[in-house]
Amino acid sequence: QVQLVESGGGLVQPGGSLRLSCVVFGTIFSTSQMGWYRQAPGMQREVVAAISTDGTTTNYVDSVKGRFTISRDNAKNTVYLQMNSLKPEDTAVYRCHLPGPTGGFWGQGTQVTVSS
């Protein structure tokens, strides 16, 4: 059974940093692309960042370019999202995603709140 477990969210002041982690169980992680998504209250879910199987190719939504970095450690079955220079508009529930049949697999989500 595939399971994704996120951690690292919390409350941070504007300009601060957080690092999210997502550990994947039950599948061959190194052969899977991975993504981070977020959804703010009343907003549609959006993809934040994605990374290739070997970590050499990454993509970001324009609003986080230069501030967020997605990375992975295939030895630890973990994908990370380093978030710097956080803004109030980054407030959302962040979830990691592993593509697959019927929509793939999702983590439970971790809340990120950026507020002074």
mmCIF file of N, CA and C in Angstrom:
data_model
loop_
_atom_site.group_PDB
_atom_site.id
_atom_site.type_symbol
_atom_site.label_atom_id
_atom_site.label_comp_id
_atom_site.label_asym_id
_atom_site.label_seq_id
_atom_site.Cartn_x
_atom_site.Cartn_y
_atom_site.Cartn_z
ATOM 1 N N GLN A 1 0.844 -1.192 0.000
ATOM 2 C CA GLN A 1 0.000 0.000 0.000
ATOM 3 C C GLN A 1 0.880 1.243 0.000
ATOM 4 N N VAL A 2 0.603 2.119 -0.935
ATOM 5 C CA VAL A 2 1.388 3.341 -1.042
ATOM 6 C C VAL A 2 0.905 4.353 -0.008
ATOM 7 N N GLN A 3 1.841 4.965 0.684
ATOM 8 C CA GLN A 3 1.504 5.959 1.692
ATOM 9 C C GLN A 3 2.505 7.101 1.628
ATOM 10 N N LEU A 4 1.992 8.322 1.702
ATOM 11 C CA LEU A 4 2.827 9.513 1.708
ATOM 12 C C LEU A 4 2.583 10.243 3.016
ATOM 13 N N VAL A 5 3.658 10.570 3.722
ATOM 14 C CA VAL A 5 3.540 11.206 5.028
ATOM 15 C C VAL A 5 4.340 12.501 5.028
ATOM 16 N N GLU A 6 3.634 13.622 5.180
ATOM 17 C CA GLU A 6 4.272 14.939 5.173
ATOM 18 C C GLU A 6 4.540 15.429 6.581
ATOM 19 N N SER A 7 5.508 16.323 6.684
ATOM 20 C CA SER A 7 5.800 17.000 7.939
ATOM 21 C C SER A 7 6.504 18.314 7.636
ATOM 22 N N GLY A 8 6.574 19.178 8.665
ATOM 23 C CA GLY A 8 7.358 20.393 8.516
ATOM 24 C C GLY A 8 6.577 21.671 8.420
ATOM 25 N N GLY A 9 5.256 21.591 8.372
ATOM 26 C CA GLY A 9 4.478 22.811 8.313
ATOM 27 C C GLY A 9 4.457 23.529 9.653
ATOM 28 N N GLY A 10 3.816 24.692 9.661
ATOM 29 C CA GLY A 10 3.710 25.447 10.900
ATOM 30 C C GLY A 10 3.409 26.898 10.649
ATOM 31 N N LEU A 11 3.557 27.686 11.711
ATOM 32 C CA LEU A 11 3.323 29.124 11.665
ATOM 33 C C LEU A 11 4.667 29.838 11.562
ATOM 34 N N VAL A 12 4.783 30.737 10.614
ATOM 35 C CA VAL A 12 6.035 31.464 10.424
ATOM 36 C C VAL A 12 5.717 32.903 10.058
ATOM 37 N N GLN A 13 6.598 33.803 10.434
ATOM 38 C CA GLN A 13 6.404 35.210 10.097
ATOM 39 C C GLN A 13 6.776 35.460 8.636
ATOM 40 N N PRO A 14 6.213 36.494 8.051
ATOM 41 C CA PRO A 14 6.617 36.854 6.685
ATOM 42 C C PRO A 14 8.131 37.038 6.585
ATOM 43 N N GLY A 15 8.696 36.505 5.516
ATOM 44 C CA GLY A 15 10.135 36.530 5.340
ATOM 45 C C GLY A 15 10.850 35.323 5.899
ATOM 46 N N GLY A 16 10.138 34.509 6.645
ATOM 47 C CA GLY A 16 10.728 33.333 7.254
ATOM 48 C C GLY A 16 10.829 32.152 6.307
ATOM 49 N N SER A 17 11.298 31.038 6.858
ATOM 50 C CA SER A 17 11.523 29.832 6.068
ATOM 51 C C SER A 17 10.930 28.606 6.758
ATOM 52 N N LEU A 18 10.577 27.638 5.941
ATOM 53 C CA LEU A 18 10.151 26.318 6.410
ATOM 54 C C LEU A 18 10.654 25.285 5.406
ATOM 55 N N ARG A 19 10.862 24.074 5.896
ATOM 56 C CA ARG A 19 11.171 22.971 4.992
ATOM 57 C C ARG A 19 10.162 21.863 5.215
ATOM 58 N N LEU A 20 9.451 21.520 4.156
ATOM 59 C CA LEU A 20 8.512 20.423 4.199
ATOM 60 C C LEU A 20 9.193 19.144 3.736
ATOM 61 N N SER A 21 8.775 18.042 4.344
ATOM 62 C CA SER A 21 9.278 16.729 3.959
ATOM 63 C C SER A 21 8.107 15.813 3.647
ATOM 64 N N CYS A 22 8.329 14.896 2.735
ATOM 65 C CA CYS A 22 7.306 13.912 2.383
ATOM 66 C C CYS A 22 8.007 12.573 2.201
ATOM 67 N N VAL A 23 7.716 11.645 3.094
ATOM 68 C CA VAL A 23 8.296 10.308 3.013
ATOM 69 C C VAL A 23 7.292 9.396 2.325
ATOM 70 N N VAL A 24 7.784 8.600 1.387
ATOM 71 C CA VAL A 24 6.929 7.716 0.597
ATOM 72 C C VAL A 24 7.194 6.258 0.985
ATOM 73 N N PHE A 25 6.117 5.552 1.243
ATOM 74 C CA PHE A 25 6.198 4.139 1.589
ATOM 75 C C PHE A 25 5.436 3.322 0.558
ATOM 76 N N GLY A 26 5.905 2.100 0.312
ATOM 77 C CA GLY A 26 5.105 1.140 -0.432
ATOM 78 C C GLY A 26 5.248 1.151 -1.933
ATOM 79 N N THR A 27 6.227 1.886 -2.443
ATOM 80 C CA THR A 27 6.452 1.866 -3.885
ATOM 81 C C THR A 27 7.914 2.172 -4.152
ATOM 82 N N ILE A 28 8.307 2.006 -5.405
ATOM 83 C CA ILE A 28 9.690 2.289 -5.764
ATOM 84 C C ILE A 28 9.812 3.781 -6.003
ATOM 85 N N PHE A 29 10.219 4.488 -4.974
ATOM 86 C CA PHE A 29 10.240 5.949 -4.991
ATOM 87 C C PHE A 29 11.129 6.498 -6.103
ATOM 88 N N SER A 30 12.262 5.847 -6.339
ATOM 89 C CA SER A 30 13.247 6.394 -7.277
ATOM 90 C C SER A 30 12.759 6.403 -8.718
ATOM 91 N N THR A 31 11.694 5.687 -9.014
ATOM 92 C CA THR A 31 11.154 5.675 -10.379
ATOM 93 C C THR A 31 9.952 6.589 -10.527
ATOM 94 N N SER A 32 9.642 7.368 -9.504
ATOM 95 C CA SER A 32 8.443 8.212 -9.507
ATOM 96 C C SER A 32 8.798 9.683 -9.539
ATOM 97 N N GLN A 33 8.196 10.400 -10.497
ATOM 98 C CA GLN A 33 8.212 11.849 -10.373
ATOM 99 C C GLN A 33 7.413 12.226 -9.135
ATOM 100 N N MET A 34 7.695 13.409 -8.593
ATOM 101 C CA MET A 34 6.978 13.854 -7.400
ATOM 102 C C MET A 34 6.595 15.317 -7.550
ATOM 103 N N GLY A 35 5.550 15.684 -6.835
ATOM 104 C CA GLY A 35 5.119 17.071 -6.879
ATOM 105 C C GLY A 35 4.621 17.542 -5.527
ATOM 106 N N TRP A 36 4.669 18.845 -5.335
ATOM 107 C CA TRP A 36 4.056 19.499 -4.186
ATOM 108 C C TRP A 36 2.915 20.380 -4.702
ATOM 109 N N TYR A 37 1.779 20.299 -4.034
ATOM 110 C CA TYR A 37 0.621 21.109 -4.353
ATOM 111 C C TYR A 37 0.225 21.885 -3.100
ATOM 112 N N ARG A 38 -0.588 22.905 -3.303
ATOM 113 C CA ARG A 38 -1.139 23.620 -2.159
ATOM 114 C C ARG A 38 -2.558 24.071 -2.474
ATOM 115 N N GLN A 39 -3.310 24.259 -1.406
ATOM 116 C CA GLN A 39 -4.677 24.762 -1.551
ATOM 117 C C GLN A 39 -4.984 25.685 -0.386
ATOM 118 N N ALA A 40 -5.299 26.911 -0.724
ATOM 119 C CA ALA A 40 -5.693 27.893 0.275
ATOM 120 C C ALA A 40 -7.210 27.885 0.406
ATOM 121 N N PRO A 41 -7.752 28.355 1.534
ATOM 122 C CA PRO A 41 -9.211 28.373 1.715
ATOM 123 C C PRO A 41 -9.894 29.141 0.593
ATOM 124 N N GLY A 42 -10.899 28.521 0.004
ATOM 125 C CA GLY A 42 -11.651 29.168 -1.054
ATOM 126 C C GLY A 42 -10.966 29.230 -2.395
ATOM 127 N N MET A 43 -9.809 28.599 -2.495
ATOM 128 C CA MET A 43 -9.041 28.643 -3.737
ATOM 129 C C MET A 43 -8.922 27.240 -4.322
ATOM 130 N N GLN A 44 -8.628 27.196 -5.618
ATOM 131 C CA GLN A 44 -8.368 25.910 -6.240
ATOM 132 C C GLN A 44 -6.976 25.404 -5.865
ATOM 133 N N ARG A 45 -6.850 24.104 -5.886
ATOM 134 C CA ARG A 45 -5.543 23.503 -5.661
ATOM 135 C C ARG A 45 -4.620 23.864 -6.814
ATOM 136 N N GLU A 46 -3.368 24.163 -6.489
ATOM 137 C CA GLU A 46 -2.397 24.472 -7.539
ATOM 138 C C GLU A 46 -1.106 23.709 -7.307
ATOM 139 N N VAL A 47 -0.462 23.378 -8.415
ATOM 140 C CA VAL A 47 0.837 22.731 -8.303
ATOM 141 C C VAL A 47 1.865 23.791 -7.978
ATOM 142 N N VAL A 48 2.710 23.511 -7.026
ATOM 143 C CA VAL A 48 3.744 24.442 -6.597
ATOM 144 C C VAL A 48 5.073 24.116 -7.244
ATOM 145 N N ALA A 49 5.416 22.832 -7.217
ATOM 146 C CA ALA A 49 6.716 22.420 -7.746
ATOM 147 C C ALA A 49 6.656 20.948 -8.104
ATOM 148 N N ALA A 50 7.522 20.559 -9.039
ATOM 149 C CA ALA A 50 7.613 19.160 -9.445
ATOM 150 C C ALA A 50 9.070 18.817 -9.693
ATOM 151 N N ILE A 51 9.380 17.523 -9.553
ATOM 152 C CA ILE A 51 10.769 17.095 -9.712
ATOM 153 C C ILE A 51 10.802 15.751 -10.417
ATOM 154 N N SER A 52 11.801 15.591 -11.270
ATOM 155 C CA SER A 52 11.963 14.354 -12.011
ATOM 156 C C SER A 52 12.487 13.235 -11.111
ATOM 157 N N THR A 53 12.532 12.033 -11.668
ATOM 158 C CA THR A 53 12.913 10.871 -10.876
ATOM 159 C C THR A 53 14.330 10.980 -10.297
ATOM 160 N N ASP A 54 15.231 11.580 -11.070
ATOM 161 C CA ASP A 54 16.609 11.671 -10.593
ATOM 162 C C ASP A 54 16.943 13.044 -10.015
ATOM 163 N N GLY A 55 15.954 13.910 -9.965
ATOM 164 C CA GLY A 55 16.143 15.215 -9.349
ATOM 165 C C GLY A 55 16.810 16.262 -10.215
ATOM 166 N N THR A 56 17.099 15.933 -11.442
ATOM 167 C CA THR A 56 17.831 16.885 -12.284
ATOM 168 C C THR A 56 16.929 17.911 -12.959
ATOM 169 N N THR A 57 15.637 17.627 -13.013
ATOM 170 C CA THR A 57 14.691 18.556 -13.636
ATOM 171 C C THR A 57 13.643 18.966 -12.625
ATOM 172 N N THR A 58 13.481 20.272 -12.469
ATOM 173 C CA THR A 58 12.484 20.806 -11.548
ATOM 174 C C THR A 58 11.665 21.881 -12.247
ATOM 175 N N ASN A 59 10.442 22.044 -11.787
ATOM 176 C CA ASN A 59 9.558 23.076 -12.318
ATOM 177 C C ASN A 59 8.810 23.727 -11.166
ATOM 178 N N TYR A 60 8.518 25.019 -11.332
ATOM 179 C CA TYR A 60 7.861 25.779 -10.275
ATOM 180 C C TYR A 60 6.760 26.667 -10.857
ATOM 181 N N VAL A 61 5.749 26.885 -10.058
ATOM 182 C CA VAL A 61 4.772 27.900 -10.421
ATOM 183 C C VAL A 61 5.463 29.258 -10.300
ATOM 184 N N ASP A 62 5.074 30.190 -11.139
ATOM 185 C CA ASP A 62 5.770 31.480 -11.193
ATOM 186 C C ASP A 62 5.832 32.186 -9.842
ATOM 187 N N SER A 63 4.800 32.049 -9.053
ATOM 188 C CA SER A 63 4.717 32.797 -7.801
ATOM 189 C C SER A 63 5.744 32.372 -6.765
ATOM 190 N N VAL A 64 6.375 31.217 -6.946
ATOM 191 C CA VAL A 64 7.353 30.753 -5.954
ATOM 192 C C VAL A 64 8.761 30.660 -6.513
ATOM 193 N N LYS A 65 8.931 30.940 -7.788
ATOM 194 C CA LYS A 65 10.254 30.861 -8.399
ATOM 195 C C LYS A 65 11.233 31.779 -7.687
ATOM 196 N N GLY A 66 12.411 31.248 -7.385
ATOM 197 C CA GLY A 66 13.433 32.011 -6.684
ATOM 198 C C GLY A 66 13.289 31.977 -5.174
ATOM 199 N N ARG A 67 12.183 31.453 -4.678
ATOM 200 C CA ARG A 67 11.959 31.379 -3.225
ATOM 201 C C ARG A 67 11.871 29.939 -2.721
ATOM 202 N N PHE A 68 11.280 29.060 -3.515
ATOM 203 C CA PHE A 68 11.088 27.665 -3.115
ATOM 204 C C PHE A 68 12.042 26.777 -3.906
ATOM 205 N N THR A 69 12.457 25.681 -3.256
ATOM 206 C CA THR A 69 13.307 24.694 -3.916
ATOM 207 C C THR A 69 12.802 23.302 -3.587
ATOM 208 N N ILE A 70 12.523 22.531 -4.629
ATOM 209 C CA ILE A 70 12.128 21.140 -4.457
ATOM 210 C C ILE A 70 13.365 20.271 -4.660
ATOM 211 N N SER A 71 13.490 19.251 -3.835
ATOM 212 C CA SER A 71 14.620 18.326 -3.952
ATOM 213 C C SER A 71 14.159 16.954 -3.478
ATOM 214 N N ARG A 72 15.006 15.963 -3.687
ATOM 215 C CA ARG A 72 14.651 14.612 -3.265
ATOM 216 C C ARG A 72 15.898 13.855 -2.867
ATOM 217 N N ASP A 73 15.678 12.881 -1.989
ATOM 218 C CA ASP A 73 16.730 11.957 -1.586
ATOM 219 C C ASP A 73 16.176 10.556 -1.822
ATOM 220 N N ASN A 74 16.584 9.939 -2.907
ATOM 221 C CA ASN A 74 16.029 8.625 -3.252
ATOM 222 C C ASN A 74 16.447 7.544 -2.268
ATOM 223 N N ALA A 75 17.551 7.750 -1.586
ATOM 224 C CA ALA A 75 17.982 6.772 -0.582
ATOM 225 C C ALA A 75 17.069 6.790 0.642
ATOM 226 N N LYS A 76 16.410 7.922 0.864
ATOM 227 C CA LYS A 76 15.523 8.062 2.016
ATOM 228 C C LYS A 76 14.046 8.075 1.620
ATOM 229 N N ASN A 77 13.759 7.847 0.338
ATOM 230 C CA ASN A 77 12.364 7.865 -0.144
ATOM 231 C C ASN A 77 11.650 9.158 0.243
ATOM 232 N N THR A 78 12.365 10.260 0.142
ATOM 233 C CA THR A 78 11.833 11.533 0.646
ATOM 234 C C THR A 78 11.975 12.645 -0.382
ATOM 235 N N VAL A 79 10.942 13.455 -0.479
ATOM 236 C CA VAL A 79 10.985 14.672 -1.287
ATOM 237 C C VAL A 79 10.805 15.856 -0.339
ATOM 238 N N TYR A 80 11.517 16.935 -0.634
ATOM 239 C CA TYR A 80 11.513 18.111 0.226
ATOM 240 C C TYR A 80 11.006 19.332 -0.537
ATOM 241 N N LEU A 81 10.519 20.300 0.225
ATOM 242 C CA LEU A 81 10.206 21.607 -0.337
ATOM 243 C C LEU A 81 10.770 22.653 0.621
ATOM 244 N N GLN A 82 11.866 23.267 0.240
ATOM 245 C CA GLN A 82 12.446 24.346 1.023
ATOM 246 C C GLN A 82 11.768 25.652 0.612
ATOM 247 N N MET A 83 11.184 26.325 1.570
ATOM 248 C CA MET A 83 10.428 27.545 1.299
ATOM 249 C C MET A 83 11.083 28.706 2.038
ATOM 250 N N ASN A 84 11.592 29.652 1.292
ATOM 251 C CA ASN A 84 12.233 30.840 1.854
ATOM 252 C C ASN A 84 11.438 32.089 1.488
ATOM 253 N N SER A 85 11.724 33.158 2.180
ATOM 254 C CA SER A 85 11.065 34.446 1.921
ATOM 255 C C SER A 85 9.552 34.281 1.839
ATOM 256 N N LEU A 86 9.014 33.585 2.806
ATOM 257 C CA LEU A 86 7.585 33.273 2.782
ATOM 258 C C LEU A 86 6.735 34.531 2.892
ATOM 259 N N LYS A 87 5.600 34.480 2.194
ATOM 260 C CA LYS A 87 4.663 35.592 2.155
ATOM 261 C C LYS A 87 3.310 35.129 2.690
ATOM 262 N N PRO A 88 2.484 36.068 3.163
ATOM 263 C CA PRO A 88 1.154 35.662 3.639
ATOM 264 C C PRO A 88 0.361 34.882 2.579
ATOM 265 N N GLU A 89 0.552 35.200 1.319
ATOM 266 C CA GLU A 89 -0.189 34.499 0.278
ATOM 267 C C GLU A 89 0.302 33.069 0.047
ATOM 268 N N ASP A 90 1.366 32.667 0.726
ATOM 269 C CA ASP A 90 1.795 31.267 0.676
ATOM 270 C C ASP A 90 1.022 30.397 1.668
ATOM 271 N N THR A 91 0.203 31.016 2.488
ATOM 272 C CA THR A 91 -0.596 30.273 3.452
ATOM 273 C C THR A 91 -1.525 29.298 2.748
ATOM 274 N N ALA A 92 -1.430 28.021 3.123
ATOM 275 C CA ALA A 92 -2.223 26.980 2.470
ATOM 276 C C ALA A 92 -1.926 25.638 3.135
ATOM 277 N N VAL A 93 -2.713 24.644 2.758
ATOM 278 C CA VAL A 93 -2.374 23.258 3.077
ATOM 279 C C VAL A 93 -1.524 22.726 1.924
ATOM 280 N N TYR A 94 -0.364 22.226 2.254
ATOM 281 C CA TYR A 94 0.566 21.691 1.268
ATOM 282 C C TYR A 94 0.523 20.161 1.305
ATOM 283 N N ARG A 95 0.452 19.577 0.107
ATOM 284 C CA ARG A 95 0.376 18.126 0.000
ATOM 285 C C ARG A 95 1.356 17.650 -1.063
ATOM 286 N N CYS A 96 1.990 16.530 -0.804
ATOM 287 C CA CYS A 96 2.846 15.947 -1.832
ATOM 288 C C CYS A 96 2.028 14.953 -2.644
ATOM 289 N N HIS A 97 2.487 14.733 -3.865
ATOM 290 C CA HIS A 97 1.737 13.912 -4.812
ATOM 291 C C HIS A 97 2.685 13.005 -5.585
ATOM 292 N N LEU A 98 2.276 11.746 -5.714
ATOM 293 C CA LEU A 98 3.000 10.771 -6.516
ATOM 294 C C LEU A 98 2.075 10.367 -7.646
ATOM 295 N N PRO A 99 2.441 10.673 -8.884
ATOM 296 C CA PRO A 99 1.548 10.349 -10.005
ATOM 297 C C PRO A 99 1.336 8.853 -10.149
ATOM 298 N N GLY A 100 0.148 8.503 -10.605
ATOM 299 C CA GLY A 100 -0.155 7.108 -10.827
ATOM 300 C C GLY A 100 -1.543 6.951 -11.417
ATOM 301 N N PRO A 101 -1.990 5.718 -11.588
ATOM 302 C CA PRO A 101 -3.332 5.490 -12.141
ATOM 303 C C PRO A 101 -4.405 6.067 -11.230
ATOM 304 N N THR A 102 -5.488 6.430 -11.824
ATOM 305 C CA THR A 102 -6.647 6.997 -11.112
ATOM 306 C C THR A 102 -6.248 8.157 -10.214
ATOM 307 N N GLY A 103 -5.393 9.028 -10.710
ATOM 308 C CA GLY A 103 -5.071 10.239 -9.981
ATOM 309 C C GLY A 103 -3.847 10.186 -9.095
ATOM 310 N N GLY A 104 -3.256 9.033 -8.939
ATOM 311 C CA GLY A 104 -2.051 8.947 -8.140
ATOM 312 C C GLY A 104 -2.335 8.895 -6.655
ATOM 313 N N PHE A 105 -1.298 9.261 -5.869
ATOM 314 C CA PHE A 105 -1.386 9.152 -4.418
ATOM 315 C C PHE A 105 -1.052 10.487 -3.773
ATOM 316 N N TRP A 106 -1.730 10.772 -2.647
ATOM 317 C CA TRP A 106 -1.583 12.039 -1.954
ATOM 318 C C TRP A 106 -1.233 11.824 -0.496
ATOM 319 N N GLY A 107 -0.468 12.774 0.028
ATOM 320 C CA GLY A 107 -0.260 12.814 1.459
ATOM 321 C C GLY A 107 -1.456 13.435 2.151
ATOM 322 N N GLN A 108 -1.407 13.449 3.481
ATOM 323 C CA GLN A 108 -2.540 13.960 4.265
ATOM 324 C C GLN A 108 -2.567 15.476 4.308
ATOM 325 N N GLY A 109 -1.450 16.097 3.989
ATOM 326 C CA GLY A 109 -1.368 17.547 3.989
ATOM 327 C C GLY A 109 -0.744 18.092 5.262
ATOM 328 N N THR A 110 -0.064 19.223 5.108
ATOM 329 C CA THR A 110 0.513 19.920 6.248
ATOM 330 C C THR A 110 0.224 21.412 6.098
ATOM 331 N N GLN A 111 -0.234 22.024 7.178
ATOM 332 C CA GLN A 111 -0.647 23.428 7.125
ATOM 333 C C GLN A 111 0.559 24.344 7.234
ATOM 334 N N VAL A 112 0.628 25.298 6.334
ATOM 335 C CA VAL A 112 1.622 26.365 6.392
ATOM 336 C C VAL A 112 0.877 27.679 6.548
ATOM 337 N N THR A 113 1.185 28.403 7.605
ATOM 338 C CA THR A 113 0.558 29.699 7.860
ATOM 339 C C THR A 113 1.638 30.758 7.983
ATOM 340 N N VAL A 114 1.540 31.771 7.155
ATOM 341 C CA VAL A 114 2.502 32.867 7.166
ATOM 342 C C VAL A 114 1.784 34.109 7.661
ATOM 343 N N SER A 115 2.146 34.523 8.853
ATOM 344 C CA SER A 115 1.435 35.643 9.486
ATOM 345 C C SER A 115 2.315 36.274 10.540
ATOM 346 N N SER A 116 2.145 37.579 10.711
ATOM 347 C CA SER A 116 2.861 38.276 11.763
ATOM 348 C C SER A 116 1.996 38.380 13.009
#
